[in-house]
Amino acid sequence: MAKSSSLNVRVVEGRALPAKDVSGSSDPYCIVKVDDEVVARTATVWRSLSPFWGEEYTIHLPLDFHHLAFYVLDEDTVGHDDIIGKISLSREAIAADPRGIDSWINLSRVDPDAEVQGEICLDVQILEDTRGRCLRCHVFQARDLAPRDITGTSDPFARVFWGSQSLETSTIKKTRFPHWNEVLELREMPGAPAPLRVELWDWDMVGKNDFLGMVEFPPRVLQQNAPSGWFRLLPFPRAEEDSGGTLGALRLKVRLIEDCVLPSRYYQPLTELLMASVLGPAEEDAASPLALLEELTLGDCRQDLATKLVKLFLGQGLAGPFLDYLTRREVARTTDPNTLFRSNSLASKAMEQFMKLVGMPYLHEVLKPVIHRIFEEKKYMELDPCKMDLGRSRRISFKGTPSEEHVRDASLGLLTGYLGPIVDAIVGSVGRCPPAMRLAFKQLHQCVKERFPQVEHEDVKYLAISGFLFLRFFAPAILTPKLFDLRDQHADPQTSRSLLLLAKAVQSIGNLGQQLGQGKELWMAPLHPFLLQSISRVRHFLDQLVDVDGEEEAGGPARALVAPSVIVREGYLLKRKEEPTSLTTRFAFKKRYFWLSGEALSYSKSPEWQMRSSIPVSHIRAVERVDEGAFQLPHVMQVLTQDAAGVLHTTYLQCKNVNELNQWLSALRKASAPNPDKLASCHPGAFRSSRWTCCLQAERSAAGCSRTHSAVTLGDWSDPLDPDAEIQMVYRQLLLGRDQLRMKFQEDLNIDSSPEADAEKGVCPSALARHREAAARLLEVLEDLDRAHEEFQQWEQQRAALSPLGH
């Protein structure tokens, strides 16, 4: 049994942000933090006060996380970035609604006294003697404190309050990991029992001291269970001031998923019900357990459910029957072919997620060369007269001030110059399209052809496929390459407009030109001849795409999305030798090309270099960030490994930005997740000048001063299949609709099932019986899983009661 905790976070957009640049605009980006750990950074949106990011993250977390924070900053290419504001969400606020948070939230001002982080280690005792009661507070150490000085460190000291008494520790200079090991004793004064408060401060020679955080324990806790252990530092208790919208707002979607994943045998009955749904005869589709699950799932949960179901059926080698089942249901209930797959049904979402799961390498191979060209060349293109900037477009024509006609003709040439290679790459990619996708499209093509055989609906079988492949896969990737990992950053406004025009053109091709000349965008007319010439090529491409043989089920080859030998991440990093002889640490980092698989982290001088070194993934004991002050370099991480003799070794790697750092951290932590003997703590600094830069300890072998974060990873499409976690999510979804399921089952029981009544109401007795049977079986399986979860909770409570108290 395993407990899991994850956050689904989507940073959608911002509005009414304040201008930070002289141009009257800003270059905003957003940093996402879980407690003290930066887990994500959105791309910068240039010159915008209403940025759209649309970036989504699944963050796997430790079970004891406290809060989630979003910081909006203005990127400054010279000097420090300006903080615009923040939004802080407590764990309790996020968990209050199972559906999570989906709303606009005003940014608040950033109060330095509220920007605390880290933990303090204390042992408190209440003693009594002839003079009365005495509180003995042993202040051991603190870790991960916020840096308050320009050196990236602090000069921390602790102040202990009990009633009207207070004492201070000594000050430890230039560290975020102070070791005091001091005992402070305070005598109880007359009056009501007082709480204990321990504050941490950064000592300043000039000006006032800076607050670093505090912990407080009420009298009842001191009496019943004196504190002992590590405690998270908190800000001064005060309500976060809403700026009233003067700093702008963010639209956020956040949902916390906390679960206990049971052993596989408990999920077997539910898994078998779902598998039987797709393997049964077509006439039973509408009354299957999977059909009931679809009816019970609200629109805002369908994408999550679709992803989990696609992964679940991929793991069983049944993705083909699953997609075919959903397609049959969708096609059967569609009367107007023009509306086919146009809604956000489970069928549409499942096919969309399936393409992302198995087709991302294919998408990158097809689109990446042209997308890179567009970003690098930064050509000005515009067809809409209302949006033309004739002054900017002078670079197109050097013969005086260009006219609208000149701009349109030049833009048309540039657009077709990019569209041509895009269409060529797509229609020439039949052999590179994953077999699983081709088989799924073949089933879709056949199902639609049988449902709409009329001559006037000849194009529907093409539109069904192109609607997914062009409108939901290629066009969105062209529009926002960042969201499909085609680029590290969002496009600037000019490039973004070019991508929009290209995406519109690809959509028109995917629609087989059916809407050309209609609507409000008649200014696209100059592109129509090119689009019409491409449509016949696309039809031929789709015919070739579905002309695939093989009895193997679609999705079978993708059963293991990430095999041990598959490269899950690669790229250039700067590597530092473990024991550099050079005193100039900056130049101890050498550029190397790295490959990460489930078996090894390998590297060489270049991708083509034959000689490779490697670190076995099974040797990894921790993967952590390194403080910027350790080498005076940003975005550095460390990989701690243990050799056969039990000796620890550290490899330092520098990434080019915080996003790349997060991605490598996540990938390495996932790859090494099954490893035993993980380190609970490590040093976030480096051992230099005979001491650790973080905690100033003089022993290289000194115990780590900061906890590790192996549980914090980012979810993505290439994550390995986890059938138990996936079916557990399906169980949770069914729980949300259980009352509705019971009502439906009860209604079925109360229906007069006599032949005469059935004939009058148009009710098929056999279909009604199957419907009732499916509902009853689902309710029975849910009750069994409920009991299993209750037994596990009782077992956990008993284990906690038997274990010694501690923190």
PDB file of C-alpha atoms in Angstrom, residues 557-778:
ATOM      1  CA  PRO A 557       3.523  -1.431 -28.527  1.00  0.00           C
ATOM      2  CA  ALA A 558       3.207   1.453 -26.056  1.00  0.00           C
ATOM      3  CA  ARG A 559       2.400  -0.790 -23.103  1.00  0.00           C
ATOM      4  CA  ALA A 560       5.548   0.421 -21.323  1.00  0.00           C
ATOM      5  CA  LEU A 561       5.728   4.119 -22.151  1.00  0.00           C
ATOM      6  CA  VAL A 562       9.222   4.366 -20.720  1.00  0.00           C
ATOM      7  CA  ALA A 563      11.351   1.214 -21.035  1.00  0.00           C
ATOM      8  CA  PRO A 564      14.588   1.103 -18.981  1.00  0.00           C
ATOM      9  CA  SER A 565      16.768   1.554 -22.056  1.00  0.00           C
ATOM     10  CA  VAL A 566      14.746   4.445 -23.555  1.00  0.00           C
ATOM     11  CA  ILE A 567      16.327   7.921 -23.360  1.00  0.00           C
ATOM     12  CA  VAL A 568      13.896  10.038 -21.321  1.00  0.00           C
ATOM     13  CA  ARG A 569      15.957  13.247 -21.349  1.00  0.00           C
ATOM     14  CA  GLU A 570      19.077  14.510 -23.100  1.00  0.00           C
ATOM     15  CA  GLY A 571      20.970  17.715 -23.705  1.00  0.00           C
ATOM     16  CA  TYR A 572      24.039  19.765 -22.864  1.00  0.00           C
ATOM     17  CA  LEU A 573      24.852  20.475 -19.193  1.00  0.00           C
ATOM     18  CA  LEU A 574      27.918  21.886 -17.475  1.00  0.00           C
ATOM     19  CA  LYS A 575      29.578  19.220 -15.331  1.00  0.00           C
ATOM     20  CA  ARG A 576      31.996  19.905 -12.475  1.00  0.00           C
ATOM     21  CA  LYS A 577      34.637  17.410 -11.514  1.00  0.00           C
ATOM     22  CA  GLU A 578      34.153  16.121  -7.993  1.00  0.00           C
ATOM     23  CA  GLU A 579      37.642  17.129  -6.861  1.00  0.00           C
ATOM     24  CA  PRO A 580      38.775  20.013  -9.083  1.00  0.00           C
ATOM     25  CA  THR A 581      42.399  21.053  -8.725  1.00  0.00           C
ATOM     26  CA  SER A 582      41.730  24.540 -10.046  1.00  0.00           C
ATOM     27  CA  LEU A 583      41.037  27.274  -7.514  1.00  0.00           C
ATOM     28  CA  THR A 584      38.782  29.054 -10.022  1.00  0.00           C
ATOM     29  CA  THR A 585      35.626  27.019  -9.521  1.00  0.00           C
ATOM     30  CA  ARG A 586      33.759  28.748 -12.321  1.00  0.00           C
ATOM     31  CA  PHE A 587      36.065  27.174 -14.880  1.00  0.00           C
ATOM     32  CA  ALA A 588      35.909  23.745 -13.249  1.00  0.00           C
ATOM     33  CA  PHE A 589      32.579  23.225 -15.051  1.00  0.00           C
ATOM     34  CA  LYS A 590      32.974  21.572 -18.468  1.00  0.00           C
ATOM     35  CA  LYS A 591      30.317  21.351 -21.159  1.00  0.00           C
ATOM     36  CA  ARG A 592      29.155  17.768 -21.719  1.00  0.00           C
ATOM     37  CA  TYR A 593      26.233  16.124 -23.535  1.00  0.00           C
ATOM     38  CA  PHE A 594      24.061  13.993 -21.232  1.00  0.00           C
ATOM     39  CA  TRP A 595      21.605  11.146 -21.822  1.00  0.00           C
ATOM     40  CA  LEU A 596      19.289   9.818 -19.091  1.00  0.00           C
ATOM     41  CA  SER A 597      17.613   6.415 -19.341  1.00  0.00           C
ATOM     42  CA  GLY A 598      16.128   4.141 -16.710  1.00  0.00           C
ATOM     43  CA  GLU A 599      19.516   2.449 -16.483  1.00  0.00           C
ATOM     44  CA  ALA A 600      22.192   5.151 -16.581  1.00  0.00           C
ATOM     45  CA  LEU A 601      23.067   8.835 -16.718  1.00  0.00           C
ATOM     46  CA  SER A 602      25.656   8.906 -19.517  1.00  0.00           C
ATOM     47  CA  TYR A 603      27.736  11.772 -20.883  1.00  0.00           C
ATOM     48  CA  SER A 604      30.414  12.616 -23.419  1.00  0.00           C
ATOM     49  CA  LYS A 605      31.987  15.676 -25.039  1.00  0.00           C
ATOM     50  CA  SER A 606      29.343  15.802 -27.777  1.00  0.00           C
ATOM     51  CA  PRO A 607      26.405  13.741 -29.089  1.00  0.00           C
ATOM     52  CA  GLU A 608      28.644  12.219 -31.765  1.00  0.00           C
ATOM     53  CA  TRP A 609      31.535  11.404 -29.410  1.00  0.00           C
ATOM     54  CA  GLN A 610      32.125   7.656 -29.189  1.00  0.00           C
ATOM     55  CA  MET A 611      33.662   7.541 -25.703  1.00  0.00           C
ATOM     56  CA  ARG A 612      31.010   7.813 -22.979  1.00  0.00           C
ATOM     57  CA  SER A 613      31.131   7.807 -19.199  1.00  0.00           C
ATOM     58  CA  SER A 614      28.106   6.796 -17.184  1.00  0.00           C
ATOM     59  CA  ILE A 615      26.592   6.816 -13.711  1.00  0.00           C
ATOM     60  CA  PRO A 616      24.292   3.839 -12.984  1.00  0.00           C
ATOM     61  CA  VAL A 617      20.832   5.087 -11.975  1.00  0.00           C
ATOM     62  CA  SER A 618      20.720   2.337  -9.324  1.00  0.00           C
ATOM     63  CA  HIS A 619      23.605   4.109  -7.513  1.00  0.00           C
ATOM     64  CA  ILE A 620      21.730   7.431  -7.111  1.00  0.00           C
ATOM     65  CA  ARG A 621      20.834   8.273  -3.497  1.00  0.00           C
ATOM     66  CA  ALA A 622      19.633  11.883  -3.893  1.00  0.00           C
ATOM     67  CA  VAL A 623      19.179  14.586  -6.542  1.00  0.00           C
ATOM     68  CA  GLU A 624      19.017  18.112  -5.125  1.00  0.00           C
ATOM     69  CA  ARG A 625      19.489  21.792  -5.920  1.00  0.00           C
ATOM     70  CA  VAL A 626      22.703  23.568  -4.946  1.00  0.00           C
ATOM     71  CA  ASP A 627      22.726  27.021  -3.371  1.00  0.00           C
ATOM     72  CA  GLU A 628      23.746  29.744  -5.781  1.00  0.00           C
ATOM     73  CA  GLY A 629      26.426  30.889  -3.335  1.00  0.00           C
ATOM     74  CA  ALA A 630      28.230  27.531  -3.411  1.00  0.00           C
ATOM     75  CA  PHE A 631      29.916  28.310  -6.765  1.00  0.00           C
ATOM     76  CA  GLN A 632      28.516  31.800  -7.396  1.00  0.00           C
ATOM     77  CA  LEU A 633      26.546  30.170 -10.232  1.00  0.00           C
ATOM     78  CA  PRO A 634      22.760  29.766 -10.735  1.00  0.00           C
ATOM     79  CA  HIS A 635      20.766  26.635 -11.659  1.00  0.00           C
ATOM     80  CA  VAL A 636      23.182  24.044 -10.256  1.00  0.00           C
ATOM     81  CA  MET A 637      22.085  20.601  -9.048  1.00  0.00           C
ATOM     82  CA  GLN A 638      23.930  17.710  -7.448  1.00  0.00           C
ATOM     83  CA  VAL A 639      23.620  13.976  -8.047  1.00  0.00           C
ATOM     84  CA  LEU A 640      24.718  12.001  -5.001  1.00  0.00           C
ATOM     85  CA  THR A 641      25.704   8.395  -5.703  1.00  0.00           C
ATOM     86  CA  GLN A 642      27.003   5.531  -3.596  1.00  0.00           C
ATOM     87  CA  ASP A 643      29.519   3.035  -4.942  1.00  0.00           C
ATOM     88  CA  ALA A 644      29.840  -0.674  -4.098  1.00  0.00           C
ATOM     89  CA  ALA A 645      32.110   0.148  -1.139  1.00  0.00           C
ATOM     90  CA  GLY A 646      29.451   2.426   0.353  1.00  0.00           C
ATOM     91  CA  VAL A 647      31.355   5.657  -0.392  1.00  0.00           C
ATOM     92  CA  LEU A 648      29.284   8.697  -1.401  1.00  0.00           C
ATOM     93  CA  HIS A 649      30.258  10.726  -4.472  1.00  0.00           C
ATOM     94  CA  THR A 650      28.811  14.024  -5.709  1.00  0.00           C
ATOM     95  CA  THR A 651      28.476  15.212  -9.306  1.00  0.00           C
ATOM     96  CA  TYR A 652      27.549  18.875  -9.844  1.00  0.00           C
ATOM     97  CA  LEU A 653      25.631  19.848 -12.975  1.00  0.00           C
ATOM     98  CA  GLN A 654      24.652  23.332 -14.134  1.00  0.00           C
ATOM     99  CA  CYS A 655      21.550  23.922 -16.272  1.00  0.00           C
ATOM    100  CA  LYS A 656      20.918  26.943 -18.473  1.00  0.00           C
ATOM    101  CA  ASN A 657      17.700  28.070 -16.706  1.00  0.00           C
ATOM    102  CA  VAL A 658      15.352  27.181 -13.867  1.00  0.00           C
ATOM    103  CA  ASN A 659      12.928  25.327 -16.148  1.00  0.00           C
ATOM    104  CA  GLU A 660      15.659  23.017 -17.413  1.00  0.00           C
ATOM    105  CA  LEU A 661      16.834  22.537 -13.824  1.00  0.00           C
ATOM    106  CA  ASN A 662      13.341  21.488 -12.700  1.00  0.00           C
ATOM    107  CA  GLN A 663      12.964  19.097 -15.629  1.00  0.00           C
ATOM    108  CA  TRP A 664      16.311  17.379 -14.978  1.00  0.00           C
ATOM    109  CA  LEU A 665      15.639  17.189 -11.223  1.00  0.00           C
ATOM    110  CA  SER A 666      12.253  15.615 -11.891  1.00  0.00           C
ATOM    111  CA  ALA A 667      13.539  13.157 -14.503  1.00  0.00           C
ATOM    112  CA  LEU A 668      16.447  11.983 -12.315  1.00  0.00           C
ATOM    113  CA  ARG A 669      14.230  11.608  -9.248  1.00  0.00           C
ATOM    114  CA  LYS A 670      11.688   9.547 -11.197  1.00  0.00           C
ATOM    115  CA  ALA A 671      14.367   7.320 -12.699  1.00  0.00           C
ATOM    116  CA  SER A 672      15.880   6.652  -9.263  1.00  0.00           C
ATOM    117  CA  ALA A 673      12.563   6.393  -7.394  1.00  0.00           C
ATOM    118  CA  PRO A 674      12.792   2.598  -6.760  1.00  0.00           C
ATOM    119  CA  ASN A 675      16.322   2.840  -5.330  1.00  0.00           C
ATOM    120  CA  PRO A 676      16.767   1.755  -1.694  1.00  0.00           C
ATOM    121  CA  ASP A 677      18.705   3.661   0.988  1.00  0.00           C
ATOM    122  CA  LYS A 678      17.732   7.138  -0.209  1.00  0.00           C
ATOM    123  CA  LEU A 679      19.383   9.965   1.731  1.00  0.00           C
ATOM    124  CA  ALA A 680      17.092  11.863   4.097  1.00  0.00           C
ATOM    125  CA  SER A 681      19.395  14.884   4.173  1.00  0.00           C
ATOM    126  CA  CYS A 682      22.296  16.391   2.242  1.00  0.00           C
ATOM    127  CA  HIS A 683      24.348  19.575   1.951  1.00  0.00           C
ATOM    128  CA  PRO A 684      22.896  22.164  -0.470  1.00  0.00           C
ATOM    129  CA  GLY A 685      26.311  23.840  -0.549  1.00  0.00           C
ATOM    130  CA  ALA A 686      29.770  22.629  -1.568  1.00  0.00           C
ATOM    131  CA  PHE A 687      32.812  21.631   0.481  1.00  0.00           C
ATOM    132  CA  ARG A 688      35.290  24.391  -0.253  1.00  0.00           C
ATOM    133  CA  SER A 689      38.142  25.946   1.716  1.00  0.00           C
ATOM    134  CA  SER A 690      37.903  23.086   4.239  1.00  0.00           C
ATOM    135  CA  ARG A 691      34.273  23.678   5.178  1.00  0.00           C
ATOM    136  CA  TRP A 692      30.758  23.358   3.824  1.00  0.00           C
ATOM    137  CA  THR A 693      29.534  26.635   2.311  1.00  0.00           C
ATOM    138  CA  CYS A 694      26.005  25.997   3.604  1.00  0.00           C
ATOM    139  CA  CYS A 695      26.405  25.081   7.301  1.00  0.00           C
ATOM    140  CA  LEU A 696      30.098  25.951   7.782  1.00  0.00           C
ATOM    141  CA  GLN A 697      30.871  22.508   9.216  1.00  0.00           C
ATOM    142  CA  ALA A 698      34.549  21.611   8.866  1.00  0.00           C
ATOM    143  CA  GLU A 699      34.126  17.862   8.312  1.00  0.00           C
ATOM    144  CA  ARG A 700      33.537  16.691   4.758  1.00  0.00           C
ATOM    145  CA  SER A 701      31.672  13.662   6.174  1.00  0.00           C
ATOM    146  CA  ALA A 702      29.391  15.814   8.374  1.00  0.00           C
ATOM    147  CA  ALA A 703      25.717  14.858   8.212  1.00  0.00           C
ATOM    148  CA  GLY A 704      23.613  16.778   5.697  1.00  0.00           C
ATOM    149  CA  CYS A 705      22.090  19.995   6.992  1.00  0.00           C
ATOM    150  CA  SER A 706      19.048  20.122   4.675  1.00  0.00           C
ATOM    151  CA  ARG A 707      16.305  17.609   3.994  1.00  0.00           C
ATOM    152  CA  THR A 708      16.054  16.058   0.554  1.00  0.00           C
ATOM    153  CA  HIS A 709      13.062  16.396  -1.789  1.00  0.00           C
ATOM    154  CA  SER A 710      12.910  13.070  -3.635  1.00  0.00           C
ATOM    155  CA  ALA A 711       9.084  13.095  -3.533  1.00  0.00           C
ATOM    156  CA  VAL A 712       8.802  16.366  -5.508  1.00  0.00           C
ATOM    157  CA  THR A 713       8.562  15.607  -9.226  1.00  0.00           C
ATOM    158  CA  LEU A 714       6.726  16.942 -12.265  1.00  0.00           C
ATOM    159  CA  GLY A 715       4.243  14.761 -14.117  1.00  0.00           C
ATOM    160  CA  ASP A 716       4.370  14.592 -17.900  1.00  0.00           C
ATOM    161  CA  TRP A 717       3.151  12.530 -20.852  1.00  0.00           C
ATOM    162  CA  SER A 718       6.115  10.192 -20.765  1.00  0.00           C
ATOM    163  CA  ASP A 719       5.639   9.066 -17.158  1.00  0.00           C
ATOM    164  CA  PRO A 720       5.642   5.278 -16.755  1.00  0.00           C
ATOM    165  CA  LEU A 721       2.310   3.512 -16.548  1.00  0.00           C
ATOM    166  CA  ASP A 722       1.029   2.975 -13.001  1.00  0.00           C
ATOM    167  CA  PRO A 723      -2.165   0.890 -13.281  1.00  0.00           C
ATOM    168  CA  ASP A 724      -2.925   0.878  -9.548  1.00  0.00           C
ATOM    169  CA  ALA A 725      -2.757   4.681  -9.295  1.00  0.00           C
ATOM    170  CA  GLU A 726      -4.800   5.043 -12.497  1.00  0.00           C
ATOM    171  CA  ILE A 727      -7.620   2.723 -11.413  1.00  0.00           C
ATOM    172  CA  GLN A 728      -7.621   4.383  -7.968  1.00  0.00           C
ATOM    173  CA  MET A 729      -8.426   7.686  -9.687  1.00  0.00           C
ATOM    174  CA  VAL A 730     -11.280   5.974 -11.557  1.00  0.00           C
ATOM    175  CA  TYR A 731     -12.595   4.685  -8.202  1.00  0.00           C
ATOM    176  CA  ARG A 732     -12.489   8.253  -6.789  1.00  0.00           C
ATOM    177  CA  GLN A 733     -14.401   9.528  -9.810  1.00  0.00           C
ATOM    178  CA  LEU A 734     -17.072   6.878  -9.280  1.00  0.00           C
ATOM    179  CA  LEU A 735     -17.342   7.862  -5.617  1.00  0.00           C
ATOM    180  CA  LEU A 736     -18.227  11.434  -6.635  1.00  0.00           C
ATOM    181  CA  GLY A 737     -21.142  10.071  -8.673  1.00  0.00           C
ATOM    182  CA  ARG A 738     -22.206   7.264  -6.349  1.00  0.00           C
ATOM    183  CA  ASP A 739     -25.380   9.000  -5.111  1.00  0.00           C
ATOM    184  CA  GLN A 740     -26.420   9.610  -8.706  1.00  0.00           C
ATOM    185  CA  LEU A 741     -25.638   5.975  -9.515  1.00  0.00           C
ATOM    186  CA  ARG A 742     -27.792   4.775  -6.614  1.00  0.00           C
ATOM    187  CA  MET A 743     -30.689   6.971  -7.708  1.00  0.00           C
ATOM    188  CA  LYS A 744     -30.436   5.636 -11.255  1.00  0.00           C
ATOM    189  CA  PHE A 745     -30.349   2.065  -9.979  1.00  0.00           C
ATOM    190  CA  GLN A 746     -33.377   2.693  -7.740  1.00  0.00           C
ATOM    191  CA  GLU A 747     -35.303   4.286 -10.610  1.00  0.00           C
ATOM    192  CA  ASP A 748     -34.595   1.231 -12.758  1.00  0.00           C
ATOM    193  CA  LEU A 749     -35.966  -1.022 -10.023  1.00  0.00           C
ATOM    194  CA  ASN A 750     -39.165   1.034  -9.758  1.00  0.00           C
ATOM    195  CA  ILE A 751     -39.873   0.967 -13.492  1.00  0.00           C
ATOM    196  CA  ASP A 752     -42.808  -1.225 -14.439  1.00  0.00           C
ATOM    197  CA  SER A 753     -41.047  -3.775 -16.639  1.00  0.00           C
ATOM    198  CA  SER A 754     -44.149  -5.465 -18.016  1.00  0.00           C
ATOM    199  CA  PRO A 755     -44.077  -5.945 -21.821  1.00  0.00           C
ATOM    200  CA  GLU A 756     -47.039  -3.608 -22.253  1.00  0.00           C
ATOM    201  CA  ALA A 757     -45.419  -0.825 -20.229  1.00  0.00           C
ATOM    202  CA  ASP A 758     -42.132  -1.339 -22.016  1.00  0.00           C
ATOM    203  CA  ALA A 759     -43.824  -1.061 -25.397  1.00  0.00           C
ATOM    204  CA  GLU A 760     -45.574   2.174 -24.383  1.00  0.00           C
ATOM    205  CA  LYS A 761     -42.396   3.806 -23.060  1.00  0.00           C
ATOM    206  CA  GLY A 762     -40.083   2.446 -25.735  1.00  0.00           C
ATOM    207  CA  VAL A 763     -37.975   0.694 -23.096  1.00  0.00           C
ATOM    208  CA  CYS A 764     -36.098  -2.450 -24.125  1.00  0.00           C
ATOM    209  CA  PRO A 765     -36.356  -4.980 -21.265  1.00  0.00           C
ATOM    210  CA  SER A 766     -32.980  -6.593 -21.997  1.00  0.00           C
ATOM    211  CA  ALA A 767     -31.237  -3.203 -22.179  1.00  0.00           C
ATOM    212  CA  LEU A 768     -32.878  -2.161 -18.911  1.00  0.00           C
ATOM    213  CA  ALA A 769     -31.753  -5.384 -17.257  1.00  0.00           C
ATOM    214  CA  ARG A 770     -28.176  -4.887 -18.456  1.00  0.00           C
ATOM    215  CA  HIS A 771     -28.240  -1.286 -17.247  1.00  0.00           C
ATOM    216  CA  ARG A 772     -29.456  -2.372 -13.814  1.00  0.00           C
ATOM    217  CA  GLU A 773     -26.910  -5.170 -13.651  1.00  0.00           C
ATOM    218  CA  ALA A 774     -24.020  -2.821 -14.517  1.00  0.00           C
ATOM    219  CA  ALA A 775     -25.100  -0.299 -11.875  1.00  0.00           C
ATOM    220  CA  ALA A 776     -25.466  -3.024  -9.233  1.00  0.00           C
ATOM    221  CA  ARG A 777     -22.044  -4.469 -10.043  1.00  0.00           C
ATOM    222  CA  LEU A 778     -20.383  -1.045  -9.872  1.00  0.00           C
TER     223      LEU A 778
END
